[in-house]
Structure formats: structure tokens, C-alpha cells
Coordinates of C-alpha atoms in Angstrom, one line a residue:
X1 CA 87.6 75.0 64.1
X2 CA 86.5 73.4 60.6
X3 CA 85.0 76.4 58.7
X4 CA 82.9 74.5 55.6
X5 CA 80.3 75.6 53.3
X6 CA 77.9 73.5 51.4
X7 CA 78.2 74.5 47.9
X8 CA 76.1 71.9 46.1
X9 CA 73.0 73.6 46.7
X10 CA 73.9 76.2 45.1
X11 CA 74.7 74.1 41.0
X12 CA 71.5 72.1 41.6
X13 CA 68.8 72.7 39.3
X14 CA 65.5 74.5 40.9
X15 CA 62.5 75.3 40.5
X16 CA 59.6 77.5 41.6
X17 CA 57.1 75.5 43.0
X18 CA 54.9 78.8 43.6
X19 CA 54.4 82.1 45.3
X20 CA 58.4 82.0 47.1
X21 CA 58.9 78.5 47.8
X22 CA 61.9 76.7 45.6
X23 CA 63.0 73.2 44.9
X24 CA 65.7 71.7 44.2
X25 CA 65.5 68.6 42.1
X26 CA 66.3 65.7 43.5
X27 CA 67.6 61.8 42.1
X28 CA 66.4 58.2 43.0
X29 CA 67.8 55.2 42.2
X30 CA 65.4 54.5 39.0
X31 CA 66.5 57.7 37.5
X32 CA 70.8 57.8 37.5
X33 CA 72.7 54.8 35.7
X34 CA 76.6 54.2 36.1
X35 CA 78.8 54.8 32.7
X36 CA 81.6 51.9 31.8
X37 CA 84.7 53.0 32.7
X38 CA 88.1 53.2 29.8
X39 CA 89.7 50.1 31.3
X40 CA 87.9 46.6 33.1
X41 CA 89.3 44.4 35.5
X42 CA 89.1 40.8 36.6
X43 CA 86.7 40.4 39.5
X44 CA 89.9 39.6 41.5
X45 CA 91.2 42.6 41.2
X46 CA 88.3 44.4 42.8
X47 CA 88.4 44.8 46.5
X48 CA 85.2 45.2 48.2
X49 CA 86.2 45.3 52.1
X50 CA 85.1 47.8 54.3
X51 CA 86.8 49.4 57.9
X52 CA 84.8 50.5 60.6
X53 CA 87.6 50.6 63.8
X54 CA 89.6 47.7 64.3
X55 CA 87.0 45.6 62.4
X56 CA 87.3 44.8 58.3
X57 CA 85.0 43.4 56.8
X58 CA 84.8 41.5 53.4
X59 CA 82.2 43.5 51.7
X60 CA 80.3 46.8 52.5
X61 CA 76.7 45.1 53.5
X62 CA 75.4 46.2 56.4
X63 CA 72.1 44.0 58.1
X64 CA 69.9 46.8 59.7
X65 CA 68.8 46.4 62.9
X66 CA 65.3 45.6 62.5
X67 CA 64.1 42.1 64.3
X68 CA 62.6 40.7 61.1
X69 CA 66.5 40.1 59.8
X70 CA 68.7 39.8 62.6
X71 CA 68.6 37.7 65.9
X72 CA 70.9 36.7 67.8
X73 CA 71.6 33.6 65.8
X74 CA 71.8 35.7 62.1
X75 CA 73.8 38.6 63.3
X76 CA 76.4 35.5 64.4
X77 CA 75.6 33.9 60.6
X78 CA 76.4 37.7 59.0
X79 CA 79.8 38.1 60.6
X80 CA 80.9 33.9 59.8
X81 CA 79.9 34.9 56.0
X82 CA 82.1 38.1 56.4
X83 CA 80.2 41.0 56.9
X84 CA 78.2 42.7 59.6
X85 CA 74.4 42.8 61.3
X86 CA 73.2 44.9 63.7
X87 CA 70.9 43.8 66.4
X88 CA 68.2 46.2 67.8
X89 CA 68.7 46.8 71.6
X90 CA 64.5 47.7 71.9
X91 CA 63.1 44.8 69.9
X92 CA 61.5 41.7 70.9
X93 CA 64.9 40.2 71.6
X94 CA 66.0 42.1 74.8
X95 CA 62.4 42.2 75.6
X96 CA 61.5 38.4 75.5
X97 CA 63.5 35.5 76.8
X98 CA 61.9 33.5 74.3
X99 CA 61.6 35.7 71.1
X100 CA 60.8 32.6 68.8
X101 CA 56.9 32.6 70.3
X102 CA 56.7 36.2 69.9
X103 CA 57.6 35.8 66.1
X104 CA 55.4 33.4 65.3
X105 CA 52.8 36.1 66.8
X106 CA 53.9 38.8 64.2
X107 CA 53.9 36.7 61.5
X108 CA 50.7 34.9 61.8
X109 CA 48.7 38.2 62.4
X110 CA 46.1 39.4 59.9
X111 CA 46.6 42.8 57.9
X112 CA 44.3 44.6 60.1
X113 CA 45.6 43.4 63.5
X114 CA 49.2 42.9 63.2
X115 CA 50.0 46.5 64.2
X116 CA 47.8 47.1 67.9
X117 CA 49.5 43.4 68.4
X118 CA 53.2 44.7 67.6
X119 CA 52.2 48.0 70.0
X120 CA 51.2 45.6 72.3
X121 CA 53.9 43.1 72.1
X122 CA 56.8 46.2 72.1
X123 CA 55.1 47.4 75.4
X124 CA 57.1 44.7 77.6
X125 CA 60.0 46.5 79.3
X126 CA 63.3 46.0 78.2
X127 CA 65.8 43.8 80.4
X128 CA 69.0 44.3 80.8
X129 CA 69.9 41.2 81.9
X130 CA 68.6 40.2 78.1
X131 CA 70.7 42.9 76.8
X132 CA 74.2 41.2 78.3
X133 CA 72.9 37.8 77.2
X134 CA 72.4 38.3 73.3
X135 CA 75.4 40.3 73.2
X136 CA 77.2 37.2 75.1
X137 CA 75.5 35.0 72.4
X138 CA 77.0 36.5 69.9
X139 CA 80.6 37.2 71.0
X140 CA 81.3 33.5 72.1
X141 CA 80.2 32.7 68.6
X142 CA 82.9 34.2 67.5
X143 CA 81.1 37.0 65.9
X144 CA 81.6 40.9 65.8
X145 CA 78.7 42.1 67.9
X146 CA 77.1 45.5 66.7
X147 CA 73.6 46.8 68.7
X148 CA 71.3 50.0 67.6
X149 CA 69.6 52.0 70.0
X150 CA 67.6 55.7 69.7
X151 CA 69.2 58.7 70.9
X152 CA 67.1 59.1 74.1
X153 CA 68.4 56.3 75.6
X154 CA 71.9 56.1 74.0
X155 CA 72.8 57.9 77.5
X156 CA 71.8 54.9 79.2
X157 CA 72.8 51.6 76.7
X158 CA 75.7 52.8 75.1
X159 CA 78.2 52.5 78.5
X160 CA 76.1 49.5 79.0
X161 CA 76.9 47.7 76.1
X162 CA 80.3 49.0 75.7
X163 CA 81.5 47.2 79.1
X164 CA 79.2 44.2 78.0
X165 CA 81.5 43.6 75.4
X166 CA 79.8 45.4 72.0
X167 CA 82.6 45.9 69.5
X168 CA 80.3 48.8 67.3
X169 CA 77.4 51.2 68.3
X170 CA 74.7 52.5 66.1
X171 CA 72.5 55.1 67.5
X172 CA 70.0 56.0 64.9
X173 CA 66.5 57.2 64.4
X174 CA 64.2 58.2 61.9
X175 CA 65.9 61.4 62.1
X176 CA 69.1 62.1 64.3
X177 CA 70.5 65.9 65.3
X178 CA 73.5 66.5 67.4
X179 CA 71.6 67.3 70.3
X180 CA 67.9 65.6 71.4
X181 CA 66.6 67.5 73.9
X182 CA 63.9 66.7 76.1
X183 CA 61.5 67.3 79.1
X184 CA 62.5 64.6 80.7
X185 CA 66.4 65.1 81.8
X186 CA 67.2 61.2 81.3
X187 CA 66.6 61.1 77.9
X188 CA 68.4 64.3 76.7
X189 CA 71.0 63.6 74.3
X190 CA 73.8 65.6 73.2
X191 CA 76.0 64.1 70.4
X192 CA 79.0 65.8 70.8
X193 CA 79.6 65.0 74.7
X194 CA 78.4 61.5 73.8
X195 CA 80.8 60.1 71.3
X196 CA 83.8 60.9 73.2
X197 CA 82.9 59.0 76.2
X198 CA 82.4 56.1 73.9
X199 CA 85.9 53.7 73.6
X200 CA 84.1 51.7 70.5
X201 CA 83.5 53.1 67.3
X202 CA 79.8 54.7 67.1
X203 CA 78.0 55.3 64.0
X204 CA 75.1 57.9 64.2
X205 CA 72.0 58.5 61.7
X206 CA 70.0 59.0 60.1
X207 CA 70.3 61.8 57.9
X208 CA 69.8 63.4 54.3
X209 CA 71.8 66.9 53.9
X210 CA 75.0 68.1 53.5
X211 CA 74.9 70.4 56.9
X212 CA 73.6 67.7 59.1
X213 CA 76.0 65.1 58.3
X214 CA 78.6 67.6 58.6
X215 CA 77.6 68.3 62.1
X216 CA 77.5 64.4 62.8
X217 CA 81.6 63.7 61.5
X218 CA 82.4 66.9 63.3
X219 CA 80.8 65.3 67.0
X220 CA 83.2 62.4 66.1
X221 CA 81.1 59.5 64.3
X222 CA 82.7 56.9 62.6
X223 CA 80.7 56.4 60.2
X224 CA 76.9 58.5 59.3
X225 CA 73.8 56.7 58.4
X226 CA 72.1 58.6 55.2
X227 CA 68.6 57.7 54.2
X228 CA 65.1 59.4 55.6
X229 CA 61.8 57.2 54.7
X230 CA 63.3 55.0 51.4
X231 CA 63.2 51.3 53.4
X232 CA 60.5 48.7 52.1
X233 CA 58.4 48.7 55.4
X234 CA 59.0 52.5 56.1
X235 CA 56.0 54.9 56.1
X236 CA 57.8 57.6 57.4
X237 CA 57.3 59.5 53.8
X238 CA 53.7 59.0 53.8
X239 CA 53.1 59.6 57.6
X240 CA 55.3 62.5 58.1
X241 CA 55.6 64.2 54.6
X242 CA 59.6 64.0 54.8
X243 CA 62.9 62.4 52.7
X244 CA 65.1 63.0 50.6
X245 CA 66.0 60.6 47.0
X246 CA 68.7 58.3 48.2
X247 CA 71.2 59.1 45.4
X248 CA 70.9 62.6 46.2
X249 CA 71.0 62.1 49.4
X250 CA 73.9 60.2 49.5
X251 CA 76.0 62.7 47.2
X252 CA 75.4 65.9 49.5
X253 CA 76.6 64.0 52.4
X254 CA 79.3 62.3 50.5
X255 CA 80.5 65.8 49.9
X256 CA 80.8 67.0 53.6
X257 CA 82.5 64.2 54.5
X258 CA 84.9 64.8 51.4
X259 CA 85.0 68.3 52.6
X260 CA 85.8 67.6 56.1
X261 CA 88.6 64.9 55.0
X262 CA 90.4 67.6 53.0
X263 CA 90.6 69.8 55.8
X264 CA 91.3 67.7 58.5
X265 CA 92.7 64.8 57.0
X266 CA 90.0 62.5 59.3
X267 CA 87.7 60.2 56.8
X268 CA 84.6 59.6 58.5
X269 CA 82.0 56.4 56.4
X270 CA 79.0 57.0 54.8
X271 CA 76.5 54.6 54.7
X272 CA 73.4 54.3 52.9
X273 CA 70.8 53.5 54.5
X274 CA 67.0 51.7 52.7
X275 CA 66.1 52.0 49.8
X276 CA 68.1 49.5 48.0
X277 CA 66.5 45.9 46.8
X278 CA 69.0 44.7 43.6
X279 CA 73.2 44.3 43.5
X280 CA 72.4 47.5 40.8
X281 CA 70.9 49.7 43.9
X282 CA 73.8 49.0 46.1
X283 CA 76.2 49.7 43.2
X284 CA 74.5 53.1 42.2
X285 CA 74.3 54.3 45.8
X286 CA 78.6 54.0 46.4
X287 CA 79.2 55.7 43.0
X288 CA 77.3 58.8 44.7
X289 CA 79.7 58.0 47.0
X290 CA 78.5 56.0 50.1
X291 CA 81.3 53.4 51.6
X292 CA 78.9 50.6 52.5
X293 CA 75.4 50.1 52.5
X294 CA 72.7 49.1 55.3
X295 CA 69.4 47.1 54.2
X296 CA 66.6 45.4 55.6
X297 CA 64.3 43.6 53.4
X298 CA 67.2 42.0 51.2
X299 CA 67.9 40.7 54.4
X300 CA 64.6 39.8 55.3
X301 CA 64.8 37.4 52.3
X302 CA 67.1 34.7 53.6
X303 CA 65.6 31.3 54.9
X304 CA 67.5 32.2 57.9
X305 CA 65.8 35.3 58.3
X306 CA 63.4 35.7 61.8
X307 CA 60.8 37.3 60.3
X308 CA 60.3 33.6 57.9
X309 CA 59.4 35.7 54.9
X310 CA 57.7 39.1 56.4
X311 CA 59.6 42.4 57.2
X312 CA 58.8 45.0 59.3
X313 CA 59.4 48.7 60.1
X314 CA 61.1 49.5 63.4
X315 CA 58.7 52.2 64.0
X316 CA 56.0 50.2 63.4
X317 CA 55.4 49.3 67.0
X318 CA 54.9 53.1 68.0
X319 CA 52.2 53.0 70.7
X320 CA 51.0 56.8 69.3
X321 CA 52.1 57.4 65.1
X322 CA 53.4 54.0 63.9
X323 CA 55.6 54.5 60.7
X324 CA 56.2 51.5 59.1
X325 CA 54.5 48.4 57.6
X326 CA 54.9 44.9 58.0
X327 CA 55.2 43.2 54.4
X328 CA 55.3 39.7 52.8
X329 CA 58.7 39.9 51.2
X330 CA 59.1 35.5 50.6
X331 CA 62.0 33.4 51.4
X332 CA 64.2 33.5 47.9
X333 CA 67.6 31.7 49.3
X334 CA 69.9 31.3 52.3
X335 CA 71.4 34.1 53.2
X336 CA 75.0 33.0 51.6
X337 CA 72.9 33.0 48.2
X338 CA 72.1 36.3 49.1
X339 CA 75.2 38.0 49.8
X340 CA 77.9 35.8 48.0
X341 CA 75.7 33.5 45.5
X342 CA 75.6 31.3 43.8
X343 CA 72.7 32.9 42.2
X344 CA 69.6 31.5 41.0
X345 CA 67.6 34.3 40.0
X346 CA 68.1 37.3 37.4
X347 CA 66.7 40.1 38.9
X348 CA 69.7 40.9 40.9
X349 CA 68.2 39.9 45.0
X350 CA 71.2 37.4 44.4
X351 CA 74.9 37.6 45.1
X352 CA 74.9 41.4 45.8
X353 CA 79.0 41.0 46.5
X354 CA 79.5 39.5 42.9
X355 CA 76.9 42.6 41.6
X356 CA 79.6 44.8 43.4
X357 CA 83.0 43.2 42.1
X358 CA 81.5 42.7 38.4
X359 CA 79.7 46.3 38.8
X360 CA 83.3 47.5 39.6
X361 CA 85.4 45.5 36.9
X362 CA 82.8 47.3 34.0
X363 CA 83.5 50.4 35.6
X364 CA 87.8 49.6 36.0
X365 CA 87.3 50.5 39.8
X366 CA 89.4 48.6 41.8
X367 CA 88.3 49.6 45.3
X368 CA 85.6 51.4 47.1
X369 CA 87.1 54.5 46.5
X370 CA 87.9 54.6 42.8
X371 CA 83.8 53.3 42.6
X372 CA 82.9 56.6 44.1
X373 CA 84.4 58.5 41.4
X374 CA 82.6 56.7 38.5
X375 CA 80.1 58.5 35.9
X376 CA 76.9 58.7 36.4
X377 CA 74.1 59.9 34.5
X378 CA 70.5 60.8 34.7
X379 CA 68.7 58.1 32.9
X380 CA 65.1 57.8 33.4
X381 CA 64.6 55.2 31.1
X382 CA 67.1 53.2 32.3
X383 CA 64.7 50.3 33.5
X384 CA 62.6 49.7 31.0
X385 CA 64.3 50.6 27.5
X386 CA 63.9 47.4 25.8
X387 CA 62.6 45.7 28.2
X388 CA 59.0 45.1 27.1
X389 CA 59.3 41.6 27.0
X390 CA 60.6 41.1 30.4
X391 CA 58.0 43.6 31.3
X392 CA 55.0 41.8 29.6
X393 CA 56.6 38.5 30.8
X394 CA 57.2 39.5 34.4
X395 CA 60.6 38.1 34.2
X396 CA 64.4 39.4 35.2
X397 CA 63.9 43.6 35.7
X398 CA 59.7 43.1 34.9
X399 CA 59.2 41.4 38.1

């Protein structure tokens, strides 16, 4: 048994917001900056791969499974270029035979319409026989084949897809525990029985504190999803009142799995999860420690992209509280431009892998690992000192 105890509540600064009820303060991306480091490094020097299993990938960029940035067809694009996208086992793909007309239905919708069409259009029943077929898609394509589903019916997919050939499981929700428990027997879900059963790595999320994740690498996850409400089509904050700041999310459950490494000598991945739209975001969010990221709308970005310039939350399509949006996001470059350049804009939705290596040669980090352990300040300012040009201008950081 691992006895651990979360001390970082107890060094935060709080606050009395009245009668009994404290707060801690909290960090988001806007308000921490990362410090140059004593020494720099050529941009060869600076490894950015990433583990999950068996599988390595060359950078730690993670498409989420959301159907406005990856199908079938970009999840297969993702792993070619070297990294990894997930595909959502209850969106329109496993639903529809031909998801293309179903797109075209999302995007084309009016503000005021497009969400009682996605309830309707997520109504159609899930097929299995779907299921097998994307995941064939995307393994005779040569590519590393990663699905998402929600704990109630994780019972159900994840042998499913395991035997169907998936090399990585992501069970994930707005808000995952170790144990979902239900009226209804069949969709009962208890984390650690679950994971064991499972032969391919399984990543579980999503989460924002120290005790939860802890809970999660102790059931046996490979890597934990950390982010609650921070994603550009999320309105899980504003519906629902809950979150946590991604950088201080990120460092409490950093720390347990720090904590639980030390005592057991199994490292278990962080990933952050949303909130993260420039090559500085993603750099920030693993120097409070996470060792990859997952995003969305970046994503959403590429010409490639499904969605053809909108993005959508995946709870969006909830038949009783939706809580997401669907936005306009553009189309600002392939999805190569995106992840490994050549850039051709200056706000930093570019070449997030060359933000990451030149991020880490500033800093003299080498690796993932020696990133994580870089300075970092509390620097409100730090996106608009000098910058009232840009600002005035709308150009580079005053888009």
C-alpha cells in the first residue's frame, strides 16, 4: 500500500472568501511565464518524443478526440507526421456510414439551430460494425490507432476495441473518478477492476487535483488526462460552475505522480488537457510538469481538419445539459504547418514542435524531463508589456 499525502495545499496562498469558506489561489496560463535557463542548446539537442506503451512518438501532441479534428482519415495523417490522434468511439463516425453528409450538416447550421440539430444528429445508435471498420481504416494505413470512450460504457468498448486491434485507450469525461456508479448495472464502472483486464495501455481523465489523480496512477493508468472546462468550445465552466486554472492544475497532479514515482518507482504520464492555443501554452503547461499535451481547436485549424474551419465540444450534443459550443476557429494551414512548420504566422498557432525545441534550447532543457524542472514565475503582465503596438495593430500577440 502507497501511503501519500498531498502537501501542496498546504504552501499555497489562501484567502477568505467569507463567513468559513477559503481559497486557494489559483494560476492560468496568461499569468506564469518560464525563466531562461544558465546554459542554451542547439535545437538538435532537444528531444521532444513521448512514450505511451510500446508506442514513441516524435513529439508530445496529442489530437483530442473530438469529431471536428479527427476522422478516420486525420487520425491516419497525425501518426504519418509522427504523433498521435484520438478518435471518438460516440461521434458521428461510428454512428454514420457516411460521416462526410453529416459534417456538412454541422457546419452549415445557423447559431441558433446548430445545437437541437447536433442532439438530433448524436441520437443515431452507435454500430459496432462502424466501430471495427474505422479502427480497420486506420491500422492498414499504417497508423497507431487510439479511440476515446466515457466511463459508462468503457465496460462494454474497451474489450471491444482491444480485440479489434486498438493499440491505446482513452476513457475520459468531463470529470472521471475511480468508480462511476449507476442505476443501471451495465454502465457501472469501476477503475480499478477495469485497467487490469485491459492488455493495451489506457489513459483515464479528466481531472484537476492532486488526490484524484493519485487515485487514477494508483488503478493503473498509463497516462492521466488533467484539465476540467479550459477547451475553446467547452462550457463546462459556465454551465456547471467547475475547473480548475490549467497551470495549477497541471502542477498538483504533476506532484502525485512525482510522489507516487518516488515510492514505487512506476512513472505514470500526465497530460494536459484544453486550454492551450500558442507553441508558448504548450510550453508553459510541461514546465508545471505535464509530459505531453492534448488539444482540440489547434487541431481544428488544419485544412485537413473535418470540422472545415468550426470546432465543437463533445458535450455539446447532450440531449438534456449540452456543455460545449460550436465555434468558427478558420482554416490557418495544413496540419504539417501546424505541428512541424514551416510557419507563416507570428502568433505562435504555427510549428508548435519547433515552439517546444526552441522553448527548450532558451531554457538549456534537453528533454521533457529537464523542461519540467524550469523556472517559472507569476507574471501577469506577461502578454501585453510592450506590446501596445501589436495590441493597437492587432498583429503577432494582439490578435
Amino acid at each position: 500500500m502507497v501511503n501519500l499525502q498531498n502537501e501542496n495545499y498546504a504552501i499555497s496562498e489562501k484567502a477568505v472568501i467569507g463567513g468559513r469558506k477559503i481559497a486557494r489561489k489559483t494560476y492560468g496560463f496568461d499569468e506564469v511565464s518560464l525563466v531562461p535557463g544558465r546554459i542554451t542548446l542547439d535545437l538538435d539537442l532537444c528531444d521532444t518524443s513521448f512514450i505511451v506503451g510500446k508506442h514513441k512518438f516524435k513529439f508530445p501532441i496529442i489530437a483530442s478526440a473530438m469529431d471536428s479534428c479527427v476522422s478516420p482519415k486525420t487520425a491516419i495523417l497525425i501518426s504519418k507526421l509522427g504523433g498521435l490522434g484520438v478518435l471518438n468511439l460516440q461521434g458521428i463516425y461510428t454512428r454514420y456510414e457516411n460521416y462526410e453528409d453529416i459534417l456538412k450538416q454541422i457546419t452549415e447550421a445557423d447559431r441558433d439551430s446548430f445545437v437541437p440539430l447536433m442532439q438530433k444528429l448524436y441520437q443515431e445508435p452507435i454500430k459496432e460494425n462502424l466501430i471495427e471498420k474505422r479502427i480497420k481504416e486506420i491500422k492498414d494505413a499504417g497508423g497507431i490507432c487510439a479511440v476515446s470512450c466515457t466511463p459508462n460504457v468503457a465496460n462494454h468498448y474497451g474489450p471491444m476495441v482491444e480485440k479489434l486491434g486498438a493499440d491505446i485507450l482513452v476513457v475520459q469525461g468531463t470529470v472521471v473518478s475511480i468508480e462511476h456508479k449507476s442505476n443501471d448495472k451495465n454502465s457501472c464502472f469501476n477503475l480499478p477492476d477495469f485497467i487490469p483486464k485491459m492488455k493495451i495501455p489506457v489513459i483515464v481523465g479528466n481531472c484537476v487535483t492532486y488526490d484524484v489523480a493519485l487515485e487514477h496512477i494508483k488503478a493503473g493508468a498509463s497516462a492521466v488526462l488533467v484539465g476540467v472546462g479550459p477547451g475553446a468550445a467547452c462550457t463546462s465552466r459556465g454551465v456547471l460552475g467547475i475547473g480548475v486554472p490549467m497551470p495549477t492544475s497541471i502542477a498538483d497532479c504533476a506532484a502525485a505522480r512525482d510522489d507516487y514515482f518516488s515510492k514505487t518507482g512506476r512513472y505514470v504520464h500526465i497530460i494536459a488537457d484544453g486550454g492551450m492555443a500558442t507553441g508558448g501554452d504548450i510550453c508553459k503547461a510541461i514546465a508545471c510538469g505535464a509530459d505531453a499535451v492534448m488539444i482540440g481547436s489547434p487541431f481544428s485549424k488544419a485544412k485537413e481538419a473535418p470540422g472545415k474551419g468550426f470546432h465543437w465540444g463533445m458535450a455539446t450534443p447532450s440531449p438534456v445539459l449540452p456543455r460545449g459550443t460550436r465555434i468558427n476557429v478558420g482554416s490557418i494551414g495544413t496540419l504539417e504547418q501546424i505541428l512541424l512548420g514551416p510557419a507563416t504566422f507570428d502568433d505562435g498557432t504555427h510549428n508548435f514542435v519547433g515552439a517546444i525545441k526552441t522553448s527548450m534550447s532558451t531554457v538549456g532543457a534537453s528533454n521533457i524531463k529537464e523542461m519540467q524542472q524550469v523556472e517559472v514565475v507569476i507574471a501577469p503582465s506577461i502578454l501585453t508589456e510592450g506590446k501596445v503596438f501589436q495590441k493597437a495593430q492587432k498583429l503577432g500577440m494582439g490578435k
